[in-house]
PDB file of C-alpha atoms and ligand atoms in Angstrom:
ATOM      1  CA  MET A  11       0.000   0.000   0.000  1.00  0.00           C
ATOM      2  CA  TYR A  12       1.309   3.467  -0.940  1.00  0.00           C
ATOM      3  CA  ILE A  13       0.001   6.218   1.308  1.00  0.00           C
ATOM      4  CA  VAL A  14       0.638   9.964   1.362  1.00  0.00           C
ATOM      5  CA  MET A  15       1.027  11.353   4.878  1.00  0.00           C
ATOM      6  CA  PHE A  16      -0.202  14.903   4.434  1.00  0.00           C
ATOM      7  CA  GLY A  17      -0.363  18.078   6.506  1.00  0.00           C
ATOM      8  CA  PRO A  18       1.575  21.200   7.479  1.00  0.00           C
ATOM      9  CA  PRO A  19       5.143  21.049   8.824  1.00  0.00           C
ATOM     10  CA  GLY A  20       5.043  19.830  12.410  1.00  0.00           C
ATOM     11  CA  CYS A  21       1.589  18.204  12.140  1.00  0.00           C
ATOM     12  CA  GLY A  22       3.083  14.851  13.164  1.00  0.00           C
ATOM     13  CA  LYS A  23       3.416  13.205   9.722  1.00  0.00           C
ATOM     14  CA  GLY A  24       6.883  11.847  10.487  1.00  0.00           C
ATOM     15  CA  THR A  25       5.987  10.649  13.984  1.00  0.00           C
ATOM     16  CA  GLN A  26       2.846   8.917  12.729  1.00  0.00           C
ATOM     17  CA  ALA A  27       4.675   7.433   9.711  1.00  0.00           C
ATOM     18  CA  GLU A  28       7.177   5.815  12.115  1.00  0.00           C
ATOM     19  CA  ILE A  29       4.372   4.400  14.286  1.00  0.00           C
ATOM     20  CA  LEU A  30       2.554   3.054  11.213  1.00  0.00           C
ATOM     21  CA  HIS A  31       5.828   1.637   9.881  1.00  0.00           C
ATOM     22  CA  VAL A  32       6.316  -0.366  13.092  1.00  0.00           C
ATOM     23  CA  LYS A  33       2.727  -1.635  13.018  1.00  0.00           C
ATOM     24  CA  TYR A  34       2.372  -2.482   9.301  1.00  0.00           C
ATOM     25  CA  ASN A  35       6.003  -2.847   8.172  1.00  0.00           C
ATOM     26  CA  ILE A  36       5.405  -0.296   5.399  1.00  0.00           C
ATOM     27  CA  PRO A  37       8.603   1.756   4.860  1.00  0.00           C
ATOM     28  CA  ALA A  38       8.388   5.428   5.822  1.00  0.00           C
ATOM     29  CA  ILE A  39       9.853   7.587   3.054  1.00  0.00           C
ATOM     30  CA  SER A  40      10.664  11.060   4.347  1.00  0.00           C
ATOM     31  CA  THR A  41      12.191  13.345   1.729  1.00  0.00           C
ATOM     32  CA  GLY A  42      13.285  15.722   4.519  1.00  0.00           C
ATOM     33  CA  ASP A  43      15.116  12.873   6.305  1.00  0.00           C
ATOM     34  CA  LEU A  44      16.742  11.754   3.046  1.00  0.00           C
ATOM     35  CA  PHE A  45      17.992  15.303   2.426  1.00  0.00           C
ATOM     36  CA  ARG A  46      19.182  15.689   6.055  1.00  0.00           C
ATOM     37  CA  TRP A  47      21.096  12.389   5.735  1.00  0.00           C
ATOM     38  CA  HIS A  48      22.934  13.734   2.665  1.00  0.00           C
ATOM     39  CA  ILE A  49      23.674  17.047   4.405  1.00  0.00           C
ATOM     40  CA  LYS A  50      25.024  15.290   7.500  1.00  0.00           C
ATOM     41  CA  ASN A  51      27.188  13.015   5.395  1.00  0.00           C
ATOM     42  CA  GLN A  52      28.352  15.935   3.237  1.00  0.00           C
ATOM     43  CA  THR A  53      27.559  14.237  -0.068  1.00  0.00           C
ATOM     44  CA  GLU A  54      27.445  16.292  -3.279  1.00  0.00           C
ATOM     45  CA  LEU A  55      23.658  16.174  -3.098  1.00  0.00           C
ATOM     46  CA  GLY A  56      23.767  17.293   0.524  1.00  0.00           C
ATOM     47  CA  LYS A  57      25.948  20.287  -0.373  1.00  0.00           C
ATOM     48  CA  ALA A  58      23.572  21.205  -3.204  1.00  0.00           C
ATOM     49  CA  VAL A  59      20.370  21.111  -1.122  1.00  0.00           C
ATOM     50  CA  LYS A  60      21.592  22.553   2.198  1.00  0.00           C
ATOM     51  CA  CYS A  61      20.772  26.162   1.318  1.00  0.00           C
ATOM     52  CA  TYR A  62      17.149  25.258   0.517  1.00  0.00           C
ATOM     53  CA  LEU A  63      16.619  23.429   3.803  1.00  0.00           C
ATOM     54  CA  ASP A  64      18.302  26.211   5.792  1.00  0.00           C
ATOM     55  CA  LYS A  65      15.854  28.757   4.394  1.00  0.00           C
ATOM     56  CA  GLY A  66      12.803  26.478   4.502  1.00  0.00           C
ATOM     57  CA  GLU A  67      12.494  26.639   0.707  1.00  0.00           C
ATOM     58  CA  LEU A  68      11.595  23.808  -1.639  1.00  0.00           C
ATOM     59  CA  VAL A  69      14.422  21.783  -3.168  1.00  0.00           C
ATOM     60  CA  PRO A  70      14.122  21.760  -6.994  1.00  0.00           C
ATOM     61  CA  ASP A  71      11.634  19.178  -8.267  1.00  0.00           C
ATOM     62  CA  GLU A  72      14.034  17.062 -10.347  1.00  0.00           C
ATOM     63  CA  VAL A  73      16.420  16.610  -7.395  1.00  0.00           C
ATOM     64  CA  THR A  74      13.521  15.654  -5.119  1.00  0.00           C
ATOM     65  CA  LEU A  75      11.858  13.314  -7.604  1.00  0.00           C
ATOM     66  CA  ASN A  76      15.142  11.534  -8.405  1.00  0.00           C
ATOM     67  CA  ILE A  77      15.764  10.772  -4.761  1.00  0.00           C
ATOM     68  CA  VAL A  78      12.213   9.425  -4.400  1.00  0.00           C
ATOM     69  CA  ASP A  79      12.467   7.387  -7.617  1.00  0.00           C
ATOM     70  CA  GLU A  80      15.633   5.769  -6.294  1.00  0.00           C
ATOM     71  CA  ARG A  81      14.023   5.078  -2.898  1.00  0.00           C
ATOM     72  CA  ILE A  82      10.891   3.424  -4.277  1.00  0.00           C
ATOM     73  CA  SER A  83      12.955   1.207  -6.557  1.00  0.00           C
ATOM     74  CA  ARG A  84      14.431  -0.545  -3.486  1.00  0.00           C
ATOM     75  CA  GLU A  85      13.151  -3.971  -2.545  1.00  0.00           C
ATOM     76  CA  ASP A  86      11.481  -3.019   0.754  1.00  0.00           C
ATOM     77  CA  CYS A  87       9.256  -0.463  -1.012  1.00  0.00           C
ATOM     78  CA  LEU A  88       8.478  -2.653  -3.990  1.00  0.00           C
ATOM     79  CA  GLU A  89       7.425  -5.442  -1.618  1.00  0.00           C
ATOM     80  CA  ASN A  90       5.767  -3.568   1.260  1.00  0.00           C
ATOM     81  CA  GLY A  91       4.674  -0.185  -0.113  1.00  0.00           C
ATOM     82  CA  GLY A  92       5.508   3.253   1.194  1.00  0.00           C
ATOM     83  CA  LEU A  93       4.351   5.963   3.579  1.00  0.00           C
ATOM     84  CA  PHE A  94       5.309   9.205   1.840  1.00  0.00           C
ATOM     85  CA  ASP A  95       6.166  11.937   4.320  1.00  0.00           C
ATOM     86  CA  GLY A  96       7.044  15.326   2.821  1.00  0.00           C
ATOM     87  CA  ILE A  97       6.314  14.386  -0.787  1.00  0.00           C
ATOM     88  CA  PRO A  98       4.305  15.532  -2.703  1.00  0.00           C
ATOM     89  CA  ARG A  99       4.466  19.203  -1.765  1.00  0.00           C
ATOM     90  CA  THR A 100       2.953  20.595  -4.962  1.00  0.00           C
ATOM     91  CA  VAL A 101       0.329  19.475  -7.455  1.00  0.00           C
ATOM     92  CA  TYR A 102       3.154  19.043  -9.990  1.00  0.00           C
ATOM     93  CA  GLN A 103       5.031  16.708  -7.610  1.00  0.00           C
ATOM     94  CA  ALA A 104       1.811  14.756  -6.984  1.00  0.00           C
ATOM     95  CA  SER A 105       1.330  14.083 -10.694  1.00  0.00           C
ATOM     96  CA  ARG A 106       5.017  13.136 -11.091  1.00  0.00           C
ATOM     97  CA  LEU A 107       4.769  10.812  -8.070  1.00  0.00           C
ATOM     98  CA  ASP A 108       1.739   9.192  -9.712  1.00  0.00           C
ATOM     99  CA  GLU A 109       3.894   8.676 -12.826  1.00  0.00           C
ATOM    100  CA  LEU A 110       6.819   7.219 -10.856  1.00  0.00           C
ATOM    101  CA  LEU A 111       4.471   4.704  -9.238  1.00  0.00           C
ATOM    102  CA  GLY A 112       2.462   4.176 -12.443  1.00  0.00           C
ATOM    103  CA  LYS A 113       5.503   3.031 -14.422  1.00  0.00           C
ATOM    104  CA  ARG A 114       5.772   0.201 -11.871  1.00  0.00           C
ATOM    105  CA  ASP A 115       2.012  -0.515 -12.035  1.00  0.00           C
ATOM    106  CA  LEU A 116       1.568   0.950  -8.554  1.00  0.00           C
ATOM    107  CA  LYS A 117      -0.596   3.784  -7.242  1.00  0.00           C
ATOM    108  CA  ILE A 118      -1.440   5.853  -4.164  1.00  0.00           C
ATOM    109  CA  SER A 119      -4.268   4.188  -2.196  1.00  0.00           C
ATOM    110  CA  SER A 120      -4.901   7.002   0.218  1.00  0.00           C
ATOM    111  CA  CYS A 121      -3.896  10.460   1.373  1.00  0.00           C
ATOM    112  CA  LEU A 122      -4.101  10.849   5.149  1.00  0.00           C
ATOM    113  CA  ASN A 123      -4.481  14.531   5.967  1.00  0.00           C
ATOM    114  CA  ILE A 124      -3.399  15.385   9.522  1.00  0.00           C
ATOM    115  CA  CYS A 125      -5.043  18.739  10.241  1.00  0.00           C
ATOM    116  CA  VAL A 126      -3.433  21.076  12.781  1.00  0.00           C
ATOM    117  CA  PRO A 127      -4.078  24.849  13.029  1.00  0.00           C
ATOM    118  CA  ASP A 128      -1.157  27.241  12.430  1.00  0.00           C
ATOM    119  CA  GLU A 129      -1.117  28.509  16.051  1.00  0.00           C
ATOM    120  CA  SER A 130      -0.492  24.959  17.325  1.00  0.00           C
ATOM    121  CA  ILE A 131       2.192  24.375  14.666  1.00  0.00           C
ATOM    122  CA  VAL A 132       4.178  27.432  15.736  1.00  0.00           C
ATOM    123  CA  THR A 133       4.139  26.288  19.383  1.00  0.00           C
ATOM    124  CA  ARG A 134       4.905  22.670  18.517  1.00  0.00           C
ATOM    125  CA  LEU A 135       7.909  23.511  16.363  1.00  0.00           C
ATOM    126  CA  ALA A 136       9.270  25.883  18.992  1.00  0.00           C
ATOM    127  CA  ASP A 137       9.263  22.888  21.395  1.00  0.00           C
ATOM    128  CA  ARG A 138      10.454  20.231  18.913  1.00  0.00           C
ATOM    129  CA  VAL A 139      13.842  18.633  19.538  1.00  0.00           C
ATOM    130  CA  ILE A 140      15.754  15.711  18.048  1.00  0.00           C
ATOM    131  CA  GLY A 141      17.152  13.272  20.614  1.00  0.00           C
ATOM    132  CA  SER A 142      20.622  11.726  20.304  1.00  0.00           C
ATOM    133  CA  ASP A 143      18.747   8.513  19.291  1.00  0.00           C
ATOM    134  CA  GLY A 144      17.585  10.343  16.133  1.00  0.00           C
ATOM    135  CA  LYS A 145      13.946  10.371  17.242  1.00  0.00           C
ATOM    136  CA  THR A 146      11.763  13.454  17.344  1.00  0.00           C
ATOM    137  CA  TYR A 147      10.548  14.679  20.755  1.00  0.00           C
ATOM    138  CA  ASN A 148       8.576  17.620  22.107  1.00  0.00           C
ATOM    139  CA  LEU A 149       9.916  19.310  25.235  1.00  0.00           C
ATOM    140  CA  VAL A 150       6.382  19.738  26.615  1.00  0.00           C
ATOM    141  CA  THR A 151       4.245  16.842  25.380  1.00  0.00           C
ATOM    142  CA  ASN A 152       6.784  14.086  24.668  1.00  0.00           C
ATOM    143  CA  PRO A 153      10.154  14.938  26.272  1.00  0.00           C
ATOM    144  CA  PRO A 154      13.328  12.946  25.488  1.00  0.00           C
ATOM    145  CA  PRO A 155      14.111  10.331  28.182  1.00  0.00           C
ATOM    146  CA  GLY A 156      15.975  11.814  31.178  1.00  0.00           C
ATOM    147  CA  GLY A 157      19.664  12.395  30.519  1.00  0.00           C
ATOM    148  CA  MET A 158      19.385  12.104  26.724  1.00  0.00           C
ATOM    149  CA  SER A 159      21.035  14.983  24.875  1.00  0.00           C
ATOM    150  CA  PHE A 160      19.094  16.663  22.093  1.00  0.00           C
ATOM    151  CA  SER A 161      19.388  19.296  19.394  1.00  0.00           C
ATOM    152  CA  ARG A 162      16.989  21.398  17.330  1.00  0.00           C
ATOM    153  CA  ARG A 163      16.384  21.378  13.590  1.00  0.00           C
ATOM    154  CA  SER A 164      17.919  24.528  12.076  1.00  0.00           C
ATOM    155  CA  ASP A 165      14.699  25.143  10.109  1.00  0.00           C
ATOM    156  CA  ASP A 166      12.583  25.219  13.289  1.00  0.00           C
ATOM    157  CA  GLU A 167      13.655  28.823  13.994  1.00  0.00           C
ATOM    158  CA  PRO A 168      10.462  30.964  14.193  1.00  0.00           C
ATOM    159  CA  GLU A 169      11.210  32.979  11.038  1.00  0.00           C
ATOM    160  CA  THR A 170      11.913  29.857   8.957  1.00  0.00           C
ATOM    161  CA  VAL A 171       8.796  28.200  10.379  1.00  0.00           C
ATOM    162  CA  ARG A 172       6.718  31.164   9.162  1.00  0.00           C
ATOM    163  CA  ASN A 173       8.248  30.742   5.690  1.00  0.00           C
ATOM    164  CA  ARG A 174       7.534  27.001   5.681  1.00  0.00           C
ATOM    165  CA  LEU A 175       3.924  27.566   6.761  1.00  0.00           C
ATOM    166  CA  ARG A 176       3.440  30.217   4.056  1.00  0.00           C
ATOM    167  CA  LEU A 177       4.812  27.799   1.446  1.00  0.00           C
ATOM    168  CA  TYR A 178       2.557  25.050   2.777  1.00  0.00           C
ATOM    169  CA  HIS A 179      -0.588  27.169   2.379  1.00  0.00           C
ATOM    170  CA  GLU A 180       0.393  28.467  -1.061  1.00  0.00           C
ATOM    171  CA  MET A 181       1.888  25.393  -2.693  1.00  0.00           C
ATOM    172  CA  THR A 182       0.947  22.268  -0.746  1.00  0.00           C
ATOM    173  CA  HIS A 183      -2.558  22.765   0.612  1.00  0.00           C
ATOM    174  CA  PRO A 184      -4.105  22.742  -2.917  1.00  0.00           C
ATOM    175  CA  LEU A 185      -3.269  19.023  -2.944  1.00  0.00           C
ATOM    176  CA  VAL A 186      -6.280  18.443  -0.680  1.00  0.00           C
ATOM    177  CA  GLU A 187      -8.405  19.078  -3.761  1.00  0.00           C
ATOM    178  CA  TYR A 188      -6.152  16.879  -5.940  1.00  0.00           C
ATOM    179  CA  TYR A 189      -6.640  13.806  -3.735  1.00  0.00           C
ATOM    180  CA  ALA A 190     -10.264  14.617  -2.855  1.00  0.00           C
ATOM    181  CA  ARG A 191     -11.082  14.509  -6.593  1.00  0.00           C
ATOM    182  CA  LYS A 192      -9.608  11.031  -6.749  1.00  0.00           C
ATOM    183  CA  GLY A 193     -11.817  10.083  -3.783  1.00  0.00           C
ATOM    184  CA  ILE A 194      -8.852   9.006  -1.642  1.00  0.00           C
ATOM    185  CA  MET A 195      -8.539  11.922   0.806  1.00  0.00           C
ATOM    186  CA  HIS A 196      -9.087  11.173   4.520  1.00  0.00           C
ATOM    187  CA  THR A 197      -8.808  13.907   7.130  1.00  0.00           C
ATOM    188  CA  VAL A 198      -8.078  13.436  10.832  1.00  0.00           C
ATOM    189  CA  ASP A 199      -7.816  16.006  13.614  1.00  0.00           C
ATOM    190  CA  GLY A 200      -4.084  16.101  14.408  1.00  0.00           C
ATOM    191  CA  ASP A 201      -4.424  18.540  17.287  1.00  0.00           C
ATOM    192  CA  ARG A 202      -4.755  15.670  19.784  1.00  0.00           C
ATOM    193  CA  PRO A 203      -2.309  13.365  21.593  1.00  0.00           C
ATOM    194  CA  ILE A 204      -0.068  11.225  19.346  1.00  0.00           C
ATOM    195  CA  GLU A 205      -1.619   7.887  20.437  1.00  0.00           C
ATOM    196  CA  ILE A 206      -5.179   9.026  19.704  1.00  0.00           C
ATOM    197  CA  VAL A 207      -4.251  10.196  16.207  1.00  0.00           C
ATOM    198  CA  SER A 208      -2.409   6.883  15.602  1.00  0.00           C
ATOM    199  CA  VAL A 209      -5.454   4.829  16.538  1.00  0.00           C
ATOM    200  CA  GLU A 210      -7.596   6.788  14.085  1.00  0.00           C
ATOM    201  CA  LEU A 211      -5.029   6.433  11.290  1.00  0.00           C
ATOM    202  CA  MET A 212      -4.714   2.689  11.936  1.00  0.00           C
ATOM    203  CA  GLY A 213      -8.515   2.392  11.737  1.00  0.00           C
ATOM    204  CA  LEU A 214      -8.403   4.050   8.303  1.00  0.00           C
ATOM    205  CA  ILE A 215      -5.567   1.827   7.067  1.00  0.00           C
ATOM    206  CA  ASP A 216      -7.344  -1.309   8.314  1.00  0.00           C
ATOM    207  CA  LEU A 217     -10.439  -0.236   6.396  1.00  0.00           C
ATOM    208  CA  LEU A 218      -8.365   0.328   3.239  1.00  0.00           C
ATOM    209  CA  ALA A 219      -6.681  -3.046   3.580  1.00  0.00           C
ATOM    210  CA  ASN A 220     -10.032  -4.876   3.745  1.00  0.00           C
TER     211      ASN A 220
HETATM  212  P1  AMP B   1      10.463  18.173   6.147  1.00  0.00           P
HETATM  213  O1  AMP B   1      11.354  17.322   6.984  1.00  0.00           O
HETATM  214  O2  AMP B   1       9.419  17.405   5.382  1.00  0.00           O
HETATM  215  O3  AMP B   1       9.871  19.331   6.929  1.00  0.00           O
HETATM  216  O4  AMP B   1      11.389  18.828   5.006  1.00  0.00           O
HETATM  217  C1  AMP B   1      12.475  19.669   5.360  1.00  0.00           C
HETATM  218  C2  AMP B   1      12.922  20.443   4.141  1.00  0.00           C
HETATM  219  O5  AMP B   1      13.354  19.542   3.103  1.00  0.00           O
HETATM  220  C3  AMP B   1      11.874  21.307   3.467  1.00  0.00           C
HETATM  221  O6  AMP B   1      11.700  22.579   4.120  1.00  0.00           O
HETATM  222  C4  AMP B   1      12.458  21.446   2.067  1.00  0.00           C
HETATM  223  O7  AMP B   1      13.549  22.347   2.060  1.00  0.00           O
HETATM  224  C5  AMP B   1      13.023  20.062   1.821  1.00  0.00           C
HETATM  225  N1  AMP B   1      12.008  19.144   1.229  1.00  0.00           N
HETATM  226  C6  AMP B   1      11.469  18.034   1.800  1.00  0.00           C
HETATM  227  N2  AMP B   1      10.587  17.448   0.972  1.00  0.00           N
HETATM  228  C7  AMP B   1      10.549  18.202  -0.151  1.00  0.00           C
HETATM  229  C8  AMP B   1       9.808  18.144  -1.371  1.00  0.00           C
HETATM  230  N3  AMP B   1       8.901  17.170  -1.589  1.00  0.00           N
HETATM  231  N4  AMP B   1      10.036  19.093  -2.303  1.00  0.00           N
HETATM  232  C9  AMP B   1      10.945  20.066  -2.118  1.00  0.00           C
HETATM  233  N5  AMP B   1      11.653  20.220  -0.978  1.00  0.00           N
HETATM  234  C10 AMP B   1      11.472  19.294   0.007  1.00  0.00           C
END
């Protein structure tokens, strides 16, 4: 099953994708994580995309689509599907993602839209930290285990967050219409505790699987 995890930055797409990955063994494919891996490992691609991530701007489409094409060609995705987190971000990317899957006779089964109002996003991202175990925590609602060191994402600075939210509303939110037209859009209220949102998402996936 290929599922788009959808919603504004900080809505919990990545956290929920990891939970769903553990439950259903569907690989989570986060374009942001793929880019951050390249930046950390100082690859050529990492050097080329760093400036976009630092400013909260979109990486050029061809770079993004190539990295996704390569990821979905790996065995785990071909066998078990994919939970797309961070892609597509524009209607153009959505149609190209459909093509990338289509050439392998695959398609998106569902878009799970995790709705969270902007005010909550700004607070959440101000409190978001990455633990030394690589997992995402929130200093208020889901703090890292005692003693664990943590850092912040450079693009979680308030000004960059405002830029990312503006981009989301302008470029990404129109995708709600794109998937609604296909009849595969499902919306959940993401402004609730992680476990409650997970249960609702699992209910939707179980319905899709049957
Ligand atoms: P995320 O972890 O999804 O918040 O993504 C972090 C950053 O990676 C974004 O602000 C963009 O700079 C870049 N990025 C991630 N996914 C995409 C995408 N589908 N298209 C363009 N840029 C992306």
